[in-house]
Short mmCIF file of C-alpha atoms and ligand atoms in Angstrom, two decimals:
data_model
loop_
_atom_site.label_atom_id
_atom_site.label_comp_id
_atom_site.label_asym_id
_atom_site.label_seq_id
_atom_site.Cartn_x
_atom_site.Cartn_y
_atom_site.Cartn_z
CA MET F 1184 111.13 93.17 178.90
CA GLU F 1185 109.51 90.45 176.55
CA ASN F 1186 110.10 90.42 172.72
CA PHE F 1187 107.47 91.93 170.63
CA THR F 1188 106.26 93.06 167.40
CA PHE F 1189 104.08 96.18 167.00
CA TYR F 1190 102.26 97.24 163.63
CA CYS F 1191 100.03 99.64 164.30
CA PRO F 1192 99.18 101.39 160.73
CA THR F 1193 95.85 103.39 161.47
CA TYR F 1194 96.13 106.90 159.68
CA TYR F 1195 94.88 109.39 162.78
CA VAL F 1196 93.40 112.64 161.83
CA PHE F 1197 92.92 114.49 164.66
CA GLY F 1198 91.28 117.94 165.48
CA LYS F 1199 88.39 120.54 164.67
CA GLY F 1200 86.53 119.88 161.58
CA THR F 1201 88.72 117.10 160.50
CA GLU F 1202 85.37 114.92 159.36
CA LYS F 1203 85.27 116.98 156.47
CA GLU F 1204 88.24 115.15 155.11
CA THR F 1205 86.29 111.90 155.21
CA GLY F 1206 85.23 111.88 151.17
CA LYS F 1207 89.06 112.50 150.11
CA LEU F 1208 90.52 109.75 152.83
CA ILE F 1209 88.14 107.21 151.47
CA LYS F 1210 88.99 108.18 147.83
CA LYS F 1211 92.67 107.10 148.56
CA GLN F 1212 91.35 103.91 149.50
CA ASN F 1213 89.95 102.84 146.36
CA ALA F 1214 86.75 102.42 147.41
CA ASN F 1215 84.05 100.96 144.73
CA LYS F 1216 80.98 101.24 147.23
CA VAL F 1217 81.00 102.28 150.96
CA LEU F 1218 78.88 100.75 153.83
CA ILE F 1219 78.18 103.21 156.53
CA VAL F 1220 77.66 101.77 159.63
CA TYR F 1221 75.82 103.82 162.62
CA GLY F 1222 74.20 103.63 165.86
CA GLY F 1223 71.06 104.30 167.71
CA GLY F 1224 70.58 107.89 166.25
CA SER F 1225 72.96 110.38 167.87
CA VAL F 1226 74.63 110.86 164.47
CA VAL F 1227 71.80 111.57 162.76
CA ARG F 1228 70.19 114.03 165.70
CA SER F 1229 73.64 115.71 165.57
CA GLY F 1230 73.65 116.29 161.88
CA LEU F 1231 77.02 114.38 161.40
CA LEU F 1232 75.78 111.52 159.17
CA GLU F 1233 74.50 114.14 156.61
CA ARG F 1234 77.72 116.14 156.64
CA ILE F 1235 79.59 113.04 156.02
CA GLU F 1236 77.22 111.99 153.40
CA ILE F 1237 78.02 115.07 151.74
CA THR F 1238 81.46 114.68 151.67
CA LEU F 1239 81.33 111.34 150.18
CA GLN F 1240 78.78 112.96 147.47
CA GLU F 1241 81.25 115.32 146.63
CA GLU F 1242 83.95 112.96 145.90
CA LYS F 1243 81.34 110.86 143.83
CA ILE F 1244 81.60 107.74 146.20
CA PRO F 1245 78.91 105.86 146.32
CA TYR F 1246 77.73 104.58 149.40
CA THR F 1247 74.68 102.71 151.41
CA LYS F 1248 74.07 102.79 155.39
CA ILE F 1249 73.10 100.45 157.83
CA GLY F 1250 71.93 101.96 161.13
CA GLY F 1251 70.46 100.70 164.80
CA ILE F 1252 73.71 99.28 166.24
CA GLN F 1253 72.91 99.33 170.06
CA PRO F 1254 75.70 99.38 172.80
CA ASN F 1255 77.11 95.55 173.43
CA PRO F 1256 76.59 94.98 169.58
CA THR F 1257 74.91 91.65 168.65
CA ASP F 1258 75.56 89.04 165.87
CA PRO F 1259 72.32 89.76 164.01
CA LYS F 1260 73.26 93.13 162.52
CA VAL F 1261 76.71 91.60 161.53
CA TYR F 1262 74.88 89.18 159.57
CA GLU F 1263 72.61 91.78 157.84
CA GLY F 1264 75.83 93.85 157.20
CA ILE F 1265 77.66 91.05 155.71
CA ASP F 1266 74.63 90.25 153.25
CA LEU F 1267 74.31 93.92 152.34
CA CYS F 1268 78.21 94.27 151.39
CA ARG F 1269 77.96 91.17 149.39
CA ARG F 1270 74.63 91.82 147.64
CA GLU F 1271 75.93 95.55 146.81
CA LYS F 1272 79.60 94.76 146.05
CA ILE F 1273 80.75 97.02 148.75
CA ASN F 1274 84.44 96.90 149.52
CA PHE F 1275 84.86 99.93 151.89
CA ILE F 1276 83.28 100.32 155.64
CA LEU F 1277 83.05 103.58 157.44
CA ALA F 1278 82.15 103.27 161.46
CA ILE F 1279 80.64 106.16 162.46
CA GLY F 1280 80.34 106.06 166.33
CA GLY F 1281 81.68 104.32 169.19
CA GLY F 1282 83.05 100.90 170.21
CA SER F 1283 79.70 99.17 169.46
CA VAL F 1284 79.65 100.69 166.09
CA ILE F 1285 83.20 100.30 165.27
CA ASP F 1286 83.26 96.56 166.46
CA THR F 1287 80.37 95.61 164.12
CA ALA F 1288 82.13 97.24 161.19
CA LYS F 1289 85.08 95.04 161.76
CA ALA F 1290 83.23 91.88 162.43
CA ILE F 1291 81.36 92.54 159.03
CA ALA F 1292 84.56 93.46 157.35
CA ALA F 1293 86.30 90.01 158.32
CA GLY F 1294 82.75 88.12 157.48
CA VAL F 1295 82.39 89.42 153.97
CA PRO F 1296 85.23 87.58 152.41
CA TYR F 1297 84.98 84.37 154.50
CA ASN F 1298 82.71 81.19 153.41
CA GLY F 1299 81.74 80.27 156.72
CA ASP F 1300 79.86 81.92 159.57
CA PHE F 1301 81.66 85.16 160.81
CA TRP F 1302 81.27 83.81 164.44
CA ASP F 1303 83.76 80.98 163.80
CA PHE F 1304 86.19 83.60 164.06
CA PHE F 1305 85.16 84.55 167.80
CA ILE F 1306 85.38 81.00 168.73
CA HIS F 1307 88.75 80.37 167.42
CA LYS F 1308 87.06 77.98 164.57
CA ALA F 1309 88.61 79.75 162.01
CA LYS F 1310 91.37 82.94 161.61
CA VAL F 1311 90.88 85.73 159.78
CA ASN F 1312 92.93 85.74 156.48
CA GLU F 1313 91.25 88.84 154.51
CA ALA F 1314 89.00 91.31 155.73
CA LEU F 1315 87.46 94.30 153.98
CA LYS F 1316 89.17 98.10 155.08
CA VAL F 1317 87.58 99.95 157.84
CA GLY F 1318 87.80 103.71 158.26
CA VAL F 1319 86.32 105.60 161.67
CA ILE F 1320 84.82 108.86 162.51
CA LEU F 1321 85.20 108.42 166.34
CA THR F 1322 82.04 109.99 168.49
CA ILE F 1323 83.28 108.94 171.85
CA PRO F 1324 86.61 108.14 173.42
CA ALA F 1325 86.35 105.05 175.46
CA ALA F 1326 86.52 101.77 173.61
CA GLY F 1327 89.77 102.47 171.74
CA SER F 1328 88.56 100.28 168.96
CA GLU F 1329 89.44 103.19 166.74
CA GLY F 1330 93.01 101.94 167.02
CA SER F 1331 92.62 98.45 168.28
CA GLY F 1332 92.64 95.23 166.22
CA ASN F 1333 89.64 93.93 168.04
CA SER F 1334 85.83 93.48 167.69
CA VAL F 1335 83.82 92.51 170.61
CA ILE F 1336 80.45 91.06 169.74
CA THR F 1337 77.63 89.03 171.73
CA LYS F 1338 76.06 86.16 170.24
CA LEU F 1339 72.29 86.52 171.10
CA ASP F 1340 71.80 82.88 171.38
CA GLY F 1341 73.31 81.81 174.74
CA LEU F 1342 74.44 85.67 175.36
CA GLN F 1343 78.18 84.93 174.56
CA LYS F 1344 80.14 88.00 174.46
CA LEU F 1345 83.57 87.26 172.78
CA SER F 1346 86.03 89.34 171.35
CA LEU F 1347 88.12 88.60 168.13
CA ARG F 1348 91.81 89.77 167.94
CA ALA F 1349 93.38 90.14 164.10
CA PRO F 1350 95.77 93.35 164.22
CA GLU F 1351 97.38 92.92 161.20
CA LEU F 1352 93.80 93.01 159.30
CA LEU F 1353 91.23 94.81 161.36
CA ARG F 1354 93.13 98.18 162.58
CA PRO F 1355 91.08 100.57 161.14
CA VAL F 1356 92.92 102.30 157.95
CA PHE F 1357 91.96 105.47 159.34
CA ALA F 1358 90.46 107.35 162.43
CA ILE F 1359 88.99 110.94 162.17
CA MET F 1360 88.77 112.02 165.87
CA ASN F 1361 87.39 115.54 166.44
CA PRO F 1362 86.90 116.24 170.13
CA GLU F 1363 83.93 118.63 169.61
CA LEU F 1364 81.83 115.66 168.25
CA THR F 1365 82.08 114.46 171.69
CA TYR F 1366 80.45 117.45 173.36
CA THR F 1367 77.14 116.01 173.01
CA LEU F 1368 77.86 112.93 175.21
CA PRO F 1369 75.54 112.59 178.04
CA ALA F 1370 77.79 112.62 181.53
CA TYR F 1371 77.29 109.27 182.39
CA GLN F 1372 78.70 107.92 179.01
CA THR F 1373 81.45 110.17 179.13
CA ALA F 1374 82.56 108.88 182.44
CA CYS F 1375 81.87 104.93 181.46
CA GLY F 1376 84.32 105.92 178.76
CA ILE F 1377 86.72 107.13 181.21
CA ALA F 1378 86.65 104.21 183.27
CA ASP F 1379 87.01 102.02 180.24
CA MET F 1380 90.27 103.70 178.92
CA MET F 1381 91.64 103.68 182.27
CA ALA F 1382 90.90 99.92 182.72
CA HIS F 1383 92.60 99.28 179.21
CA ILE F 1384 95.82 100.91 180.96
CA MET F 1385 95.49 98.63 184.15
CA GLU F 1386 95.18 95.75 182.32
CA ARG F 1387 98.75 96.00 180.68
CA TYR F 1388 100.28 97.75 183.83
CA PHE F 1389 99.59 94.94 186.38
CA THR F 1390 102.03 92.65 184.69
CA ASN F 1391 104.61 90.26 186.02
CA THR F 1392 107.01 91.35 183.48
CA LYS F 1393 110.03 93.18 184.93
CA GLU F 1394 112.22 96.06 184.00
CA VAL F 1395 109.50 97.66 181.81
CA GLU F 1396 110.09 101.14 182.95
CA ILE F 1397 109.02 102.67 179.56
CA ALA F 1398 105.56 100.52 179.84
CA ASP F 1399 105.10 101.67 183.41
CA ARG F 1400 105.55 105.37 182.86
CA LEU F 1401 103.71 105.69 179.98
CA CYS F 1402 100.91 103.90 181.94
CA GLU F 1403 101.11 105.79 185.11
CA GLY F 1404 101.33 109.06 182.67
CA THR F 1405 98.36 108.33 180.98
CA LEU F 1406 96.45 107.44 184.00
CA MET F 1407 97.43 110.49 185.65
CA ALA F 1408 96.53 112.85 182.14
CA ILE F 1409 93.00 111.20 182.11
CA ILE F 1410 92.36 111.82 185.80
CA ARG F 1411 93.17 115.13 185.42
CA GLU F 1412 91.30 116.23 182.36
CA ALA F 1413 88.25 113.99 183.36
CA ARG F 1414 87.68 116.42 186.42
CA ILE F 1415 87.87 118.96 184.09
CA VAL F 1416 85.39 117.73 181.18
CA MET F 1417 83.05 116.61 183.97
CA ASN F 1418 82.51 120.45 184.87
CA GLU F 1419 83.03 121.43 181.36
CA PRO F 1420 81.72 119.35 178.59
CA THR F 1421 82.55 121.76 176.08
CA ASN F 1422 86.06 122.50 176.98
CA TYR F 1423 87.84 121.43 173.92
CA ASP F 1424 91.33 120.96 175.08
CA ALA F 1425 90.29 118.73 177.84
CA ARG F 1426 88.00 116.91 175.52
CA ALA F 1427 90.85 116.31 173.00
CA ASN F 1428 93.45 115.37 175.59
CA LEU F 1429 90.78 112.43 177.00
CA MET F 1430 90.07 111.62 173.23
CA TRP F 1431 93.72 110.85 172.37
CA CYS F 1432 94.36 109.29 175.92
CA GLY F 1433 91.30 106.76 175.16
CA THR F 1434 93.60 105.59 171.86
CA ILE F 1435 96.62 105.49 173.54
CA ALA F 1436 95.39 103.57 176.11
CA HIS F 1437 94.27 100.59 173.64
CA ASN F 1438 96.34 100.87 170.74
CA GLY F 1439 99.00 98.97 172.20
CA THR F 1440 101.23 101.39 172.99
CA CYS F 1441 101.20 101.14 176.71
CA GLY F 1442 101.62 97.29 176.51
CA VAL F 1443 104.32 96.72 174.35
CA GLY F 1444 106.95 94.49 175.89
CA CYS F 1445 104.61 93.16 178.84
CA GLU F 1446 102.86 90.09 179.62
CA GLU F 1447 99.00 91.50 179.83
CA ASP F 1448 96.30 90.37 182.18
CA TRP F 1449 92.57 91.21 180.79
CA ALA F 1450 90.91 89.32 183.87
CA SER F 1451 89.04 92.15 184.62
CA HIS F 1452 87.66 92.38 181.01
CA PHE F 1453 86.61 88.85 180.95
CA MET F 1454 84.83 89.33 184.02
CA GLU F 1455 83.00 92.41 182.94
CA HIS F 1456 82.13 90.95 179.54
CA GLU F 1457 79.97 88.47 181.45
CA ILE F 1458 78.09 91.25 183.10
CA SER F 1459 77.27 92.90 180.14
CA ALA F 1460 76.50 90.17 178.32
CA LEU F 1461 74.08 88.74 180.89
CA TYR F 1462 72.46 92.44 182.14
CA ASN F 1463 73.08 94.58 179.32
CA VAL F 1464 74.89 97.28 181.24
CA THR F 1465 77.28 99.78 179.91
CA HIS F 1466 80.93 98.05 179.34
CA GLY F 1467 82.56 101.01 181.40
CA ALA F 1468 80.21 101.18 184.27
CA GLY F 1469 80.67 97.31 184.56
CA LEU F 1470 84.18 97.97 184.79
CA SER F 1471 84.01 100.65 187.39
CA VAL F 1472 82.25 97.86 189.35
CA ILE F 1473 84.84 94.95 188.83
CA PHE F 1474 88.51 96.65 188.75
CA PRO F 1475 88.24 97.98 192.26
CA ALA F 1476 87.32 94.49 193.33
CA TRP F 1477 89.84 92.82 191.31
CA LEU F 1478 92.43 95.38 192.75
CA THR F 1479 91.16 94.78 196.57
CA TRP F 1480 91.41 90.79 196.03
CA MET F 1481 94.92 91.39 194.35
CA SER F 1482 96.02 93.73 197.08
CA GLU F 1483 96.01 90.74 199.56
CA HIS F 1484 97.55 88.17 197.11
CA HIS F 1485 99.98 89.91 194.59
CA THR F 1486 100.47 93.43 196.46
CA GLU F 1487 103.57 95.04 195.08
CA LYS F 1488 102.79 96.58 191.94
CA ILE F 1489 99.37 97.69 193.17
CA ALA F 1490 101.38 99.66 196.21
CA GLN F 1491 103.45 101.50 193.29
CA PHE F 1492 100.22 102.22 191.47
CA ALA F 1493 99.11 103.78 194.58
CA ILE F 1494 102.14 105.84 195.53
CA ARG F 1495 102.90 107.06 191.80
CA VAL F 1496 99.34 107.53 190.44
CA TRP F 1497 97.25 108.41 193.50
CA ASN F 1498 100.17 109.96 195.33
CA ILE F 1499 99.67 107.61 198.38
CA PRO F 1500 102.76 108.10 200.83
CA GLU F 1501 105.47 105.02 201.04
CA HIS F 1502 105.01 103.16 203.79
CA THR F 1503 106.52 99.49 204.63
CA ASP F 1504 103.17 98.10 205.24
CA LEU F 1505 102.88 97.72 201.26
CA LYS F 1506 98.98 96.00 201.88
CA SER F 1507 97.80 99.31 203.51
CA VAL F 1508 99.45 101.46 200.57
CA ALA F 1509 97.60 99.28 198.03
CA LEU F 1510 94.41 99.28 199.51
CA LYS F 1511 94.64 103.21 199.90
CA GLY F 1512 95.31 103.45 196.33
CA VAL F 1513 91.95 100.83 195.44
CA LYS F 1514 90.18 103.45 197.88
CA ALA F 1515 91.43 106.33 195.82
CA LEU F 1516 90.16 104.89 192.57
CA LYS F 1517 86.95 103.84 193.79
CA GLU F 1518 86.29 107.60 195.11
CA PHE F 1519 87.49 108.76 191.95
CA PHE F 1520 84.97 106.78 189.86
CA ILE F 1521 82.14 107.66 192.60
CA SER F 1522 83.25 111.48 191.83
CA LEU F 1523 82.47 110.85 187.92
CA GLY F 1524 78.96 109.42 188.75
CA LEU F 1525 80.04 105.78 188.49
CA PRO F 1526 78.94 102.57 190.18
CA VAL F 1527 81.29 100.81 192.31
CA THR F 1528 78.81 98.08 193.52
CA PHE F 1529 76.43 95.72 191.47
CA LYS F 1530 73.71 97.23 193.31
CA GLN F 1531 74.71 100.77 192.27
CA LEU F 1532 74.86 99.20 188.81
CA GLY F 1533 71.19 98.13 188.94
CA ILE F 1534 71.86 94.53 189.55
CA GLU F 1535 70.43 93.70 193.06
CA ASN F 1536 70.86 90.04 192.89
CA PRO F 1537 73.68 89.05 190.54
CA ASP F 1538 73.57 85.30 189.55
CA ILE F 1539 77.32 84.93 190.53
CA ASP F 1540 77.21 81.35 189.65
CA LEU F 1541 76.14 81.73 186.36
CA LEU F 1542 78.80 84.50 185.75
CA VAL F 1543 81.38 82.22 187.19
CA THR F 1544 80.35 79.10 185.10
CA LYS F 1545 80.16 81.31 181.55
CA LEU F 1546 82.99 83.14 182.42
CA HIS F 1547 85.37 79.82 182.70
CA MET F 1548 83.23 78.23 179.81
CA ASN F 1549 84.23 81.02 177.52
CA LYS F 1550 87.73 81.88 178.86
CA GLY F 1551 89.19 78.45 180.16
CA GLU F 1552 89.87 77.17 183.87
CA LYS F 1553 92.23 79.96 184.57
CA ILE F 1554 91.91 83.62 183.69
CA GLY F 1555 94.28 86.54 183.63
CA SER F 1556 98.01 86.56 184.24
CA TYR F 1557 99.43 88.75 187.09
CA VAL F 1558 97.61 86.35 189.22
CA GLN F 1559 96.00 83.36 187.50
CA LEU F 1560 92.41 83.13 188.67
CA GLY F 1561 90.40 79.85 188.78
CA LYS F 1562 86.89 79.77 189.88
CA LYS F 1563 87.18 79.94 193.42
CA ASP F 1564 89.05 83.40 192.88
CA THR F 1565 86.45 84.75 190.42
CA LYS F 1566 83.61 83.86 192.78
CA GLU F 1567 85.32 85.74 195.73
CA ILE F 1568 85.85 89.02 193.08
CA TYR F 1569 82.21 88.85 191.96
CA LYS F 1570 81.46 89.03 195.67
CA LEU F 1571 83.59 91.79 196.67
CA ALA F 1572 81.83 93.56 193.94
CA GLN F 1573 78.74 93.30 195.83
CA LYS F 1574 79.97 95.35 198.83
O1 LIG G 289 74.21 104.59 169.29
P1 LIG G 289 74.19 106.34 169.54
O2 LIG G 289 72.64 106.87 169.43
O3 LIG G 289 75.06 106.75 168.67
O4 LIG G 289 74.59 106.36 171.04
C1 LIG G 289 75.64 105.87 171.69
C2 LIG G 289 75.41 104.92 172.80
O5 LIG G 289 74.16 105.01 173.21
C3 LIG G 289 76.24 107.34 172.46
N1 LIG G 289 76.94 108.04 171.94
C4 LIG G 289 78.28 107.99 171.23
N2 LIG G 289 78.56 109.19 170.56
C5 LIG G 289 77.87 109.91 171.10
C6 LIG G 289 76.63 109.43 172.11
N3 LIG G 289 75.79 109.94 172.10
C7 LIG G 289 75.73 111.34 172.11
N4 LIG G 289 77.10 112.22 171.78
C8 LIG G 289 77.94 111.33 170.86
N5 LIG G 289 78.98 111.71 170.32
O6 LIG G 289 77.17 106.57 173.51
C9 LIG G 289 76.32 105.21 173.81
C10 LIG G 289 77.53 104.14 174.04
O7 LIG G 289 78.18 103.87 172.50
P2 LIG G 289 78.98 102.60 172.48
O8 LIG G 289 79.39 102.52 170.88
O9 LIG G 289 78.15 101.56 173.04
O10 LIG G 289 80.48 103.16 173.29
P3 LIG G 289 82.05 102.54 173.67
O11 LIG G 289 82.74 103.04 172.85
O12 LIG G 289 82.27 102.41 175.06
O13 LIG G 289 81.56 100.61 173.30
C11 LIG G 289 81.56 99.93 173.74
C12 LIG G 289 81.55 98.58 173.15
O14 LIG G 289 82.88 98.32 173.02
C13 LIG G 289 83.43 97.11 173.37
C14 LIG G 289 82.54 97.03 174.83
O15 LIG G 289 82.51 95.75 175.26
C15 LIG G 289 81.24 97.34 174.15
O16 LIG G 289 80.41 96.49 173.71
N6 LIG G 289 84.61 96.97 173.57
C16 LIG G 289 85.59 97.34 172.66
C17 LIG G 289 86.85 96.89 172.50
C18 LIG G 289 87.81 96.94 171.27
N7 LIG G 289 87.34 96.82 170.24
O17 LIG G 289 88.75 97.09 171.16
C19 LIG G 289 87.63 97.14 173.58
C20 LIG G 289 87.10 97.42 174.87
O18 LIG G 289 87.67 96.70 175.99
C21 LIG G 289 85.36 96.97 174.83
O19 LIG G 289 85.27 95.40 175.49
ZN1 LIG G 290 86.99 97.73 177.65
#
């Protein structure tokens, strides 16, 4: 196991009706004025936004709102939010929604006290030294942003989708997680969230670090829980316990717990971010296409842990032919994604003729000559993986 530090200060408030505590939780953070950030309208339609506003009014906390954050959020809303916070002397941000809303809130939080362009943080021109506090009310288990220290934003100019990592400053101070709020999710969004949380675990699980039994077992166990609960939720969208288990799996998958002490990979995420930047597809659906392709390629080049994944997570019988065991595991994962209604090829994702040369060029321009760590991938390798995703 490798040395590590792990600072995970988010206060999780989990369960039925917990959003009623929002006003009180914000009061404890000494907020002068709050910016509420939300998405394209689901929280308006469900009445959640209105209920949250009432809890703030009850605590006499002034607030203003910025809505219309789109999936795969872009920079204009971040600039708008930064201006609003400065103008109205806001010192606390409340995100109500999923990864896109939370990531926009985090980017605003980092941008407000900074003199330059917030995008400097994403291109590693500047480091975040200070940020406003962010609280979250989660409405979709998927990106794991409620517990992560990351923000992922697309710059419209050049369609650059990049991530900022500042766990000491950008992890939300609290995350309110009521599984009932996820009942209204369309089946496809639920499925995309499941693919994303599984990917967050797999990015950590496929590591070259040896003797990481605790990380391996946490990853395998959480993956198995997701697979079980996902099958229930797809049939019974209002099954509270299945929704609850899935919601917590999404947080565990990405708040760092599963990966401490391990070298992590993240090549599949980088490859997917290029797809969602260029074609504006849902992140989880992009991953259900790319991850099986990455695993197929890895079964050929670095088989051992893929075979372990097949045996332990998918119950593939042990055999001396490790490659065939590994490929059976990949097939099981693909079939699982298909059973959830997810795409596993570019075509199924709605991209008939992906511009693979452009994806590869942008990927290596943004992320360097080599990406990932389980096997470091150069341009020839990533091109092969994108091509596998066409089959
Ligand atoms: O915008 P509204 O109307 O709210 O609708 C949203 C949106 O259309 C809808 N939705 C959310 N909760 C709902 C609901 N609809 C009905 N009922 C509810 N309860 O779901 C759609 C997707 O929302 P979004 O926030 O985009 O989903 P997700 O949480 O999957 O976030 C995806 C973004 O997060 C990034 C992705 O790249 C993508 O941009 N990621 C962020 C990470 C992080 N910060 O740590 C890590 C991830 O790997 C990921 O890259
Ligand atoms: Zn992800």
